[in-house]
Coordinates of N, CA and C and ligand atoms in Angstrom, one line a residue:
M104 N 57.5 182.2 186.3 CA 57.5 181.7 184.9 C 58.6 180.7 184.7
N105 N 58.3 179.6 184.1 CA 59.4 178.6 183.7 C 60.2 179.2 182.6
A106 N 61.4 178.8 182.5 CA 62.2 179.1 181.3 C 61.6 178.4 180.1
L107 N 62.1 178.7 178.9 CA 61.6 177.9 177.7 C 61.9 176.4 178.0
P108 N 61.1 175.5 177.5 CA 61.5 174.1 177.6 C 62.8 173.9 176.8
R109 N 63.5 173.0 177.3 CA 64.8 172.6 176.6 C 64.5 171.5 175.6
H110 N 63.5 170.7 175.9 CA 63.2 169.5 175.0 C 61.7 169.4 174.9
I111 N 61.2 169.5 173.7 CA 59.7 169.2 173.6 C 59.6 168.0 172.6
A112 N 58.4 167.4 172.8 CA 58.1 166.2 171.9 C 56.7 166.4 171.4
I113 N 56.4 165.9 170.2 CA 55.1 166.0 169.6 C 54.7 164.6 169.1
I114 N 53.5 164.2 169.6 CA 52.9 163.0 169.0 C 51.9 163.5 167.9
M115 N 52.4 163.3 166.6 CA 51.7 163.9 165.5 C 50.5 163.0 165.0
D116 N 49.4 163.1 165.7 CA 48.3 162.2 165.5 C 47.1 162.9 164.8
G117 N 46.4 162.2 164.0 CA 45.2 162.7 163.4 C 45.2 163.0 161.9
N118 N 46.3 162.6 161.2 CA 46.4 162.8 159.8 C 45.3 162.1 159.0
G119 N 45.1 160.9 159.4 CA 44.1 160.1 158.7 C 42.7 160.7 158.8
R120 N 42.3 161.1 160.0 CA 41.0 161.6 160.2 C 40.9 163.0 159.6
W121 N 42.0 163.7 159.6 CA 42.0 165.0 158.9 C 41.6 164.8 157.4
A122 N 42.2 163.8 156.8 CA 41.9 163.6 155.4 C 40.5 163.1 155.2
K123 N 40.1 162.1 156.1 CA 38.8 161.5 155.9 C 37.7 162.6 156.0
R124 N 37.8 163.6 156.9 CA 36.8 164.7 157.0 C 36.8 165.5 155.7
R125 N 37.8 165.5 155.0 CA 37.8 166.2 153.7 C 37.6 165.3 152.5
L126 N 37.2 164.1 152.8 CA 36.9 163.1 151.7 C 38.2 162.9 150.9
L127 N 39.3 163.0 151.5 CA 40.6 162.8 150.8 C 41.2 161.4 151.2
P128 N 42.1 160.8 150.4 CA 42.8 159.6 150.8 C 43.6 159.9 152.1
R129 N 43.8 158.9 152.9 CA 44.6 159.1 154.1 C 46.0 159.6 153.8
A130 N 46.5 159.2 152.7 CA 47.9 159.6 152.3 C 48.0 161.1 152.2
M131 N 46.9 161.8 151.8 CA 47.0 163.2 151.7 C 47.1 163.9 153.1
G132 N 46.5 163.2 154.1 CA 46.6 163.7 155.4 C 48.1 163.6 155.9
H133 N 48.7 162.5 155.6 CA 50.1 162.3 155.9 C 51.0 163.3 155.3
R134 N 50.7 163.7 154.0 CA 51.4 164.7 153.3 C 51.3 166.0 154.0
A135 N 50.0 166.4 154.3 CA 49.7 167.6 155.0 C 50.4 167.7 156.3
G136 N 50.5 166.5 157.0 CA 51.1 166.4 158.3 C 52.6 166.6 158.2
M137 N 53.2 166.1 157.1 CA 54.7 166.3 157.0 C 55.0 167.8 156.8
K138 N 54.2 168.5 156.0 CA 54.4 169.9 155.8 C 54.3 170.6 157.1
R139 N 53.3 170.3 157.9 CA 53.1 170.9 159.2 C 54.3 170.6 160.1
M140 N 54.7 169.4 160.1 CA 55.9 169.1 160.9 C 57.1 170.0 160.6
M141 N 57.3 170.2 159.4 CA 58.5 171.0 159.0 C 58.3 172.4 159.6
E142 N 57.1 173.0 159.5 CA 56.9 174.4 160.0 C 57.1 174.4 161.6
L143 N 56.5 173.4 162.2 CA 56.6 173.3 163.7 C 58.0 173.1 164.2
V144 N 58.8 172.3 163.5 CA 60.2 172.1 163.8 C 61.0 173.4 163.7
D145 N 60.7 174.0 162.5 CA 61.4 175.3 162.3 C 61.1 176.3 163.4
R146 N 59.9 176.4 163.8 CA 59.5 177.4 164.8 C 60.1 177.0 166.2
T147 N 60.2 175.7 166.4 CA 60.7 175.2 167.7 C 62.2 175.7 167.8
F148 N 63.0 175.5 166.8 CA 64.4 176.0 166.9 C 64.5 177.5 166.8
S149 N 63.6 178.1 166.0 CA 63.8 179.6 165.9 C 63.4 180.3 167.2
M150 N 62.6 179.6 168.0 CA 62.2 180.1 169.3 C 63.4 180.0 170.3
G151 N 64.3 179.1 170.0 CA 65.4 178.9 170.9 C 65.3 177.6 171.7
I152 N 64.4 176.8 171.4 CA 64.3 175.5 172.0 C 65.3 174.5 171.3
G153 N 66.1 173.9 172.1 CA 67.3 173.2 171.6 C 67.0 171.8 171.0
C154 N 66.0 171.1 171.6 CA 65.7 169.7 171.2 C 64.2 169.5 171.0
C155 N 64.0 168.7 169.9 CA 62.6 168.4 169.5 C 62.6 166.9 169.1
T156 N 61.7 166.2 169.7 CA 61.5 164.8 169.2 C 60.0 164.7 168.7
V157 N 59.9 164.2 167.5 CA 58.6 164.0 166.9 C 58.3 162.5 166.6
F158 N 57.0 162.2 166.8 CA 56.6 160.8 166.7 C 56.0 160.6 165.3
A159 N 56.7 160.0 164.4 CA 56.2 159.9 163.0 C 55.6 158.5 162.7
L160 N 56.2 157.4 163.4 CA 55.7 156.1 163.1 C 56.0 155.2 164.4
S161 N 55.0 154.6 164.9 CA 55.3 153.8 166.1 C 55.7 152.4 165.7
H162 N 56.3 151.7 166.6 CA 56.6 150.2 166.4 C 55.3 149.5 166.0
E163 N 54.2 149.8 166.7 CA 53.0 149.1 166.4 C 52.4 149.6 165.0
N164 N 52.7 150.8 164.6 CA 52.2 151.2 163.3 C 52.7 150.3 162.1
F165 N 53.8 149.6 162.3 CA 54.2 148.7 161.3 C 53.2 147.6 161.0
L166 N 52.2 147.5 161.8 CA 51.1 146.5 161.6 C 50.0 147.1 160.7
R167 N 50.1 148.4 160.3 CA 49.1 149.0 159.4 C 49.2 148.3 158.0
P168 N 48.1 148.5 157.2 CA 48.1 147.9 155.9 C 49.3 148.4 155.1
K169 N 49.8 147.4 154.2 CA 51.0 147.7 153.5 C 50.9 148.9 152.6
E170 N 49.7 149.2 152.1 CA 49.6 150.3 151.2 C 49.8 151.6 151.9
E171 N 49.3 151.7 153.2 CA 49.5 152.9 154.0 C 51.0 153.1 154.3
L172 N 51.6 152.0 154.7 CA 53.1 152.0 155.0 C 53.9 152.5 153.8
E173 N 53.5 152.0 152.6 CA 54.2 152.4 151.4 C 54.1 153.9 151.2
E174 N 52.9 154.5 151.4 CA 52.7 155.9 151.3 C 53.6 156.7 152.3
L175 N 53.7 156.2 153.5 CA 54.5 156.8 154.5 C 56.0 156.7 154.1
F176 N 56.4 155.5 153.7 CA 57.8 155.4 153.3 C 58.1 156.4 152.1
G177 N 57.2 156.6 151.2 CA 57.4 157.5 150.1 C 57.6 158.9 150.7
L178 N 56.9 159.3 151.7 CA 57.1 160.6 152.3 C 58.4 160.7 153.1
F179 N 58.8 159.6 153.7 CA 60.1 159.6 154.4 C 61.2 159.8 153.4
R180 N 61.1 159.1 152.2 CA 62.1 159.2 151.1 C 62.2 160.7 150.8
E181 N 61.0 161.3 150.5 CA 61.0 162.7 150.1 C 61.7 163.6 151.2
Y182 N 61.3 163.4 152.4 CA 61.8 164.2 153.5 C 63.3 164.1 153.6
F183 N 63.8 162.9 153.7 CA 65.3 162.8 153.9 C 66.1 163.2 152.7
S184 N 65.5 163.1 151.5 CA 66.2 163.5 150.3 C 66.3 165.0 150.2
S185 N 65.1 165.7 150.6 CA 65.1 167.2 150.4 C 65.5 168.0 151.6
E186 N 65.4 167.5 152.8 CA 65.5 168.3 154.0 C 66.9 168.3 154.7
T187 N 67.7 167.2 154.4 CA 68.9 167.1 155.1 C 69.8 168.3 154.9
A188 N 69.9 168.8 153.7 CA 70.8 169.9 153.4 C 70.4 171.1 154.3
S189 N 69.1 171.4 154.3 CA 68.7 172.6 155.1 C 68.9 172.4 156.6
L190 N 68.7 171.2 157.1 CA 69.0 170.9 158.5 C 70.5 171.2 158.8
K191 N 71.3 170.7 157.9 CA 72.8 170.9 158.1 C 73.1 172.4 158.1
E192 N 72.5 173.1 157.1 CA 72.8 174.5 157.0 C 72.4 175.3 158.3
R193 N 71.4 174.8 158.9 CA 70.9 175.5 160.1 C 71.6 175.0 161.4
G194 N 72.5 174.0 161.2 CA 73.2 173.5 162.4 C 72.4 172.6 163.3
I195 N 71.4 171.9 162.6 CA 70.6 171.0 163.4 C 71.0 169.5 163.1
S196 N 71.3 168.8 164.2 CA 71.7 167.4 164.0 C 70.4 166.6 164.0
L197 N 70.4 165.6 163.2 CA 69.2 164.7 163.0 C 69.5 163.3 163.5
K198 N 68.6 162.8 164.3 CA 68.8 161.4 164.7 C 67.4 160.7 164.6
I199 N 67.5 159.5 164.0 CA 66.2 158.7 164.0 C 66.2 157.7 165.1
I200 N 65.2 157.7 165.9 CA 65.1 156.8 167.0 C 64.0 155.7 166.7
G201 N 64.2 154.5 167.1 CA 63.3 153.4 166.8 C 63.9 152.3 166.1
D202 N 63.1 151.3 165.8 CA 63.6 150.1 165.1 C 63.5 150.4 163.6
R203 N 64.6 150.7 162.9 CA 64.6 150.9 161.5 C 64.7 149.7 160.7
G204 N 64.8 148.5 161.4 CA 65.0 147.2 160.7 C 63.9 147.0 159.6
P205 N 62.6 147.1 159.9 CA 61.6 146.8 158.9 C 61.5 147.9 157.8
L206 N 62.3 149.0 157.8 CA 62.2 149.9 156.7 C 62.9 149.4 155.5
P207 N 62.4 149.9 154.3 CA 63.1 149.5 153.1 C 64.6 149.9 153.1
A208 N 65.5 149.2 152.5 CA 66.9 149.4 152.6 C 67.3 150.8 152.1
D209 N 66.7 151.3 151.1 CA 67.1 152.6 150.6 C 66.8 153.7 151.6
I210 N 65.7 153.5 152.4 CA 65.4 154.5 153.4 C 66.4 154.4 154.5
R211 N 66.8 153.2 154.9 CA 67.8 153.1 155.9 C 69.1 153.8 155.5
A212 N 69.4 153.6 154.2 CA 70.6 154.3 153.8 C 70.5 155.8 153.8
L213 N 69.3 156.3 153.4 CA 69.1 157.8 153.4 C 69.2 158.3 154.9
I214 N 68.6 157.5 155.8 CA 68.7 157.9 157.2 C 70.1 158.0 157.7
A215 N 70.9 156.9 157.4 CA 72.3 156.9 157.8 C 73.0 158.0 157.3
S216 N 72.8 158.4 156.0 CA 73.6 159.5 155.5 C 73.1 160.8 156.0
A217 N 71.8 161.0 156.3 CA 71.3 162.2 156.9 C 71.9 162.4 158.3
E218 N 72.0 161.3 159.0 CA 72.5 161.4 160.4 C 74.0 161.8 160.3
E219 N 74.7 161.2 159.4 CA 76.1 161.5 159.3 C 76.4 162.9 158.8
D220 N 75.6 163.3 157.8 CA 75.8 164.7 157.3 C 75.5 165.8 158.3
T221 N 74.6 165.5 159.2 CA 74.2 166.6 160.1 C 74.8 166.4 161.5
A222 N 75.7 165.4 161.6 CA 76.2 165.1 163.0 C 76.9 166.3 163.7
D223 N 77.5 167.2 162.9 CA 78.2 168.3 163.5 C 77.3 169.4 164.0
G224 N 76.1 169.4 163.7 CA 75.2 170.5 164.1 C 75.1 170.7 165.6
T225 N 75.3 171.9 166.0 CA 75.3 172.2 167.4 C 74.2 173.2 167.9
R226 N 73.4 173.7 166.9 CA 72.4 174.7 167.2 C 71.1 174.0 167.7
G227 N 70.9 172.7 167.3 CA 69.7 172.1 167.8 C 69.7 170.6 167.5
K228 N 68.9 169.8 168.2 CA 68.8 168.4 167.9 C 67.4 168.0 167.6
L229 N 67.2 167.4 166.4 CA 65.9 166.9 166.0 C 66.0 165.4 166.0
A230 N 65.1 164.8 166.8 CA 64.9 163.3 166.8 C 63.6 163.0 166.1
I231 N 63.6 162.1 165.1 CA 62.4 161.7 164.5 C 62.2 160.2 164.9
A232 N 61.1 159.9 165.6 CA 60.8 158.5 166.0 C 60.1 157.8 164.9
I233 N 60.8 156.8 164.4 CA 60.2 155.9 163.3 C 60.4 154.5 163.7
G234 N 59.2 153.8 163.7 CA 59.3 152.4 164.2 C 59.7 152.3 165.7
Y235 N 59.3 153.4 166.4 CA 59.7 153.6 167.8 C 58.6 153.1 168.7
G236 N 59.1 152.5 169.8 CA 58.2 152.1 170.9 C 58.9 152.3 172.2
G237 N 58.3 153.0 173.2 CA 58.9 153.3 174.4 C 59.3 152.0 175.2
R238 N 58.4 151.0 175.2 CA 58.7 149.8 175.9 C 59.9 149.1 175.3
Q239 N 59.9 149.0 173.9 CA 61.0 148.4 173.2 C 62.3 149.1 173.5
D240 N 62.2 150.4 173.6 CA 63.5 151.2 173.9 C 64.0 150.9 175.3
I241 N 63.1 150.8 176.2 CA 63.5 150.5 177.6 C 64.1 149.1 177.7
V242 N 63.5 148.1 177.0 CA 64.0 146.7 177.0 C 65.4 146.7 176.4
A243 N 65.5 147.4 175.3 CA 66.8 147.4 174.6 C 67.9 148.0 175.5
A244 N 67.5 149.1 176.2 CA 68.5 149.7 177.1 C 68.9 148.7 178.2
C245 N 67.9 148.0 178.7 CA 68.2 146.9 179.8 C 69.2 145.9 179.2
N246 N 69.0 145.5 178.0 CA 69.9 144.5 177.4 C 71.3 145.0 177.2
R247 N 71.4 146.3 176.8 CA 72.7 146.9 176.7 C 73.4 147.0 178.0
L248 N 72.7 147.3 179.1 CA 73.3 147.5 180.4 C 73.6 146.2 181.1
V249 N 72.8 145.2 180.8 CA 72.9 143.9 181.6 C 74.3 143.3 181.3
G250 N 74.8 143.4 180.1 CA 76.1 142.8 179.8 C 77.3 143.5 180.5
K251 N 77.1 144.7 181.0 CA 78.2 145.5 181.5 C 78.5 145.0 183.0
G252 N 77.5 144.4 183.6 CA 77.8 143.9 185.0 C 78.0 145.0 186.0
E253 N 77.6 146.2 185.7 CA 77.7 147.3 186.7 C 76.4 147.6 187.3
P254 N 76.3 148.2 188.5 CA 75.0 148.6 189.0 C 74.4 149.6 188.1
V255 N 73.1 149.5 187.8 CA 72.5 150.5 186.9 C 72.0 151.7 187.8
T256 N 72.3 152.9 187.3 CA 71.8 154.0 188.1 C 70.7 154.7 187.2
E257 N 70.0 155.6 187.8 CA 69.0 156.4 186.9 C 69.7 157.1 185.8
Q258 N 70.9 157.6 186.1 CA 71.6 158.3 185.1 C 72.1 157.4 184.0
T259 N 72.7 156.3 184.3 CA 73.2 155.4 183.2 C 72.0 154.9 182.4
F260 N 70.9 154.6 183.1 CA 69.8 154.1 182.4 C 69.3 155.1 181.4
R261 N 69.1 156.3 181.9 CA 68.6 157.4 181.1 C 69.5 157.6 179.8
E262 N 70.8 157.6 180.1 CA 71.7 157.8 179.0 C 71.8 156.7 178.0
T263 N 71.3 155.5 178.4 CA 71.3 154.4 177.5 C 70.1 154.3 176.6
L264 N 69.0 155.1 176.9 CA 67.8 155.2 176.1 C 68.2 155.9 174.8
S265 N 67.3 155.7 173.8 CA 67.7 156.3 172.5 C 67.7 157.8 172.5
T266 N 67.0 158.4 173.5 CA 67.1 159.9 173.7 C 68.2 160.3 174.7
G267 N 69.1 159.4 174.9 CA 70.1 159.6 176.0 C 70.9 160.8 175.9
T268 N 71.1 161.4 174.7 CA 72.0 162.6 174.6 C 71.1 163.9 174.7
M269 N 69.8 163.7 174.9 CA 69.0 164.9 175.0 C 68.7 165.3 176.4
P270 N 68.4 166.6 176.6 CA 68.0 166.9 178.0 C 66.7 166.3 178.4
E271 N 66.4 166.3 179.7 CA 65.1 165.9 180.2 C 63.9 166.4 179.4
L272 N 62.9 165.6 179.1 CA 61.7 166.0 178.3 C 60.9 167.0 179.2
D273 N 60.7 168.2 178.7 CA 59.9 169.2 179.5 C 58.5 169.2 179.1
L274 N 58.2 169.1 177.8 CA 56.8 169.3 177.3 C 56.5 168.3 176.3
L275 N 55.4 167.6 176.5 CA 54.9 166.6 175.5 C 53.5 167.0 175.0
I276 N 53.5 167.2 173.7 CA 52.2 167.6 173.0 C 51.7 166.4 172.2
R277 N 50.3 166.2 172.3 CA 49.7 165.2 171.5 C 48.5 165.9 170.8
T278 N 48.5 165.8 169.5 CA 47.3 166.3 168.7 C 46.4 165.1 168.5
G279 N 45.3 165.4 167.8 CA 44.4 164.3 167.3 C 43.4 163.9 168.3
N280 N 43.2 164.7 169.4 CA 42.1 164.5 170.3 C 42.1 163.1 171.0
E281 N 43.3 162.6 171.3 CA 43.4 161.3 172.1 C 44.3 161.6 173.3
M282 N 43.8 161.1 174.4 CA 44.5 161.3 175.7 C 45.3 160.1 176.1
R283 N 46.3 159.7 175.3 CA 47.2 158.6 175.7 C 48.5 158.8 175.1
L284 N 49.5 158.0 175.6 CA 50.8 158.1 175.1 C 51.2 157.2 173.9
S285 N 50.3 156.1 173.8 CA 50.6 155.2 172.6 C 52.1 154.8 172.5
N286 N 52.7 154.4 173.7 CA 54.0 153.9 173.7 C 55.1 154.8 173.3
F287 N 54.9 156.1 173.5 CA 55.9 157.1 173.2 C 56.6 157.6 174.4
L288 N 57.9 157.7 174.4 CA 58.8 158.3 175.5 C 58.3 158.0 176.9
L289 N 58.0 156.7 177.2 CA 57.4 156.3 178.4 C 58.3 156.7 179.6
Y290 N 59.5 156.4 179.6 CA 60.4 156.7 180.7 C 60.7 158.2 180.8
E291 N 60.8 158.8 179.6 CA 61.2 160.2 179.5 C 60.1 161.1 180.0
S292 N 58.8 160.6 179.9 CA 57.7 161.5 180.3 C 57.4 161.6 181.7
A293 N 58.3 161.0 182.6 CA 58.0 161.0 184.0 C 57.5 162.3 184.6
Y294 N 58.3 163.4 184.3 CA 57.9 164.7 184.8 C 57.6 165.7 183.7
A295 N 57.3 165.2 182.5 CA 57.0 166.1 181.4 C 55.7 166.8 181.6
E296 N 55.5 168.0 181.2 CA 54.2 168.6 181.2 C 53.5 168.2 180.0
L297 N 52.2 167.9 180.1 CA 51.4 167.3 179.0 C 50.5 168.4 178.4
W298 N 50.4 168.3 177.1 CA 49.4 169.3 176.4 C 48.7 168.5 175.3
F299 N 47.4 168.4 175.5 CA 46.6 167.6 174.5 C 45.8 168.6 173.6
S300 N 45.8 168.4 172.3 CA 45.1 169.3 171.4 C 44.0 168.5 170.7
E301 N 42.8 169.1 170.6 CA 41.7 168.4 169.9 C 42.0 168.5 168.4
K302 N 42.8 169.3 168.0 CA 43.1 169.5 166.5 C 43.8 168.3 165.9
M303 N 43.4 167.9 164.7 CA 44.1 166.9 164.0 C 45.4 167.5 163.6
F304 N 46.5 166.7 163.5 CA 47.8 167.3 163.4 C 48.0 168.3 162.2
P305 N 47.4 168.0 161.0 CA 47.6 169.0 159.9 C 47.0 170.4 160.2
D306 N 46.1 170.4 161.2 CA 45.5 171.7 161.6 C 46.2 172.4 162.7
F307 N 47.2 171.7 163.3 CA 47.9 172.3 164.5 C 49.0 173.3 164.0
T308 N 48.7 174.6 164.2 CA 49.5 175.6 163.6 C 50.7 176.0 164.5
V309 N 51.6 176.8 164.0 CA 52.7 177.4 164.8 C 52.1 178.2 165.9
R310 N 51.0 178.8 165.7 CA 50.3 179.6 166.8 C 49.9 178.6 167.9
D311 N 49.4 177.5 167.5 CA 49.0 176.5 168.6 C 50.2 176.0 169.3
L312 N 51.3 175.8 168.7 CA 52.5 175.4 169.3 C 52.9 176.5 170.3
E313 N 52.9 177.7 169.9 CA 53.3 178.9 170.8 C 52.3 178.9 172.0
E314 N 51.1 178.6 171.8 CA 50.1 178.6 172.9 C 50.5 177.5 173.9
A315 N 50.8 176.4 173.4 CA 51.2 175.3 174.3 C 52.5 175.7 175.1
I316 N 53.4 176.3 174.5 CA 54.6 176.7 175.1 C 54.4 177.8 176.2
D317 N 53.5 178.8 175.8 CA 53.2 179.9 176.7 C 52.5 179.2 178.0
D318 N 51.7 178.3 177.7 CA 51.0 177.6 178.9 C 52.0 176.9 179.8
Y319 N 52.9 176.2 179.1 CA 54.0 175.5 179.8 C 54.7 176.4 180.7
R320 N 55.0 177.6 180.2 CA 55.8 178.6 181.0 C 55.1 179.1 182.2
K321 N 53.8 179.0 182.2 CA 53.0 179.5 183.3 C 52.8 178.4 184.4
R322 N 53.1 177.2 184.1 CA 52.7 176.1 185.0 C 53.7 176.0 186.2
E323 N 53.2 175.5 187.3 CA 54.1 175.3 188.4 C 54.6 173.9 188.4
R324 N 55.9 173.7 188.2 CA 56.4 172.3 188.2 C 57.0 172.0 189.6
R325 N 56.4 171.1 190.2 CA 56.8 170.8 191.6 C 57.8 169.7 191.8
F326 N 57.8 168.7 190.9 CA 58.6 167.5 191.0 C 58.5 166.9 192.4
G327 N 57.3 166.9 192.9 CA 57.1 166.2 194.2 C 57.3 167.1 195.4
R328 N 58.0 168.2 195.2 CA 58.3 169.1 196.4 C 57.1 169.9 196.8
L329 N 57.2 170.6 197.9 CA 56.1 171.5 198.3 C 56.4 172.9 197.6
Ligands
IPE677 C1 49.4 159.9 162.8 O1 48.2 159.9 162.1 C2 50.5 159.4 161.9 C3 50.9 158.0 162.0 C4 50.5 157.2 163.0 C5 51.6 157.5 160.9 P1 47.2 158.7 162.0 O2 47.6 158.0 160.8 O3 47.2 157.9 163.2 O4 45.9 159.4 161.9 P2 44.5 159.0 162.5 O5 44.7 158.9 164.0 O6 44.1 157.7 161.9 O7 43.6 160.1 162.2
IPE678 C1 50.6 157.3 167.7 O1 49.4 157.4 166.9 C2 51.7 157.2 166.8 C3 52.0 158.3 166.0 C4 51.4 159.5 166.0 C5 53.2 158.2 165.1 P1 48.5 156.1 166.7 O2 47.4 156.6 165.8 O3 49.3 155.0 166.2 O4 48.0 155.8 168.2 P2 46.7 154.9 168.6 O5 46.7 153.7 167.8 O6 45.5 155.8 168.4 O7 46.9 154.8 170.1
MG679 MG1 46.2 157.9 165.0

């Protein structure tokens, strides 16, 4: 049996289809997804997993219609305004990874203060990927390292990525019945175990998360060895 994963990541996909199937606006799917995310994150930390990275908005998602982005921004505002205190209370440090440049200024300010307020948390690390792209993150790391003029090692490269303070990614979950990474944690996924769920994200329960983790614990991870 493997030990519990130290770092899990979730591609939270399928909110729009979840809503469409119920003849609801896509925004309702995103709202249901946000509620689900909070439950899953709680369970992750209560189980004793120390690090969780969730994919909320990709770099490419900035190309979605303005109306949808506005709805998502509204949810981010709600989340950061209402959840920071509870994260802090529970000792969870929050970090937003990705390009926050295109976000409205008030959200950037909320993010900065949420990160600052929770920075002392030592019980768990939550990374929310917003405007994140794995390729962009790799290129940014290259640019940071190139100026230093030192040989790049796997370790320095890994530590320069936006997930650099987190342990190796052990388990990557994607909901929404799509079998692709969509530019998420490309470098970090090298030896992650993958778990794909047919469920749309708002239907992916804590029980489903536990099932993915139980399955992970039973897998044989060989890392190329015999
Ligand atoms: C994932 O749900 C959340 C975001 C990308 C913001 P989608 O919005 O991609 O939902 P589907 O895939 O269209 O159902
Ligand atoms: C990936 O979902 C991004 C998030 C879940 C935040 P997408 O819905 O954007 O992925 P594609 O377009 O189906 O690959
Ligand atoms: Mg999608």
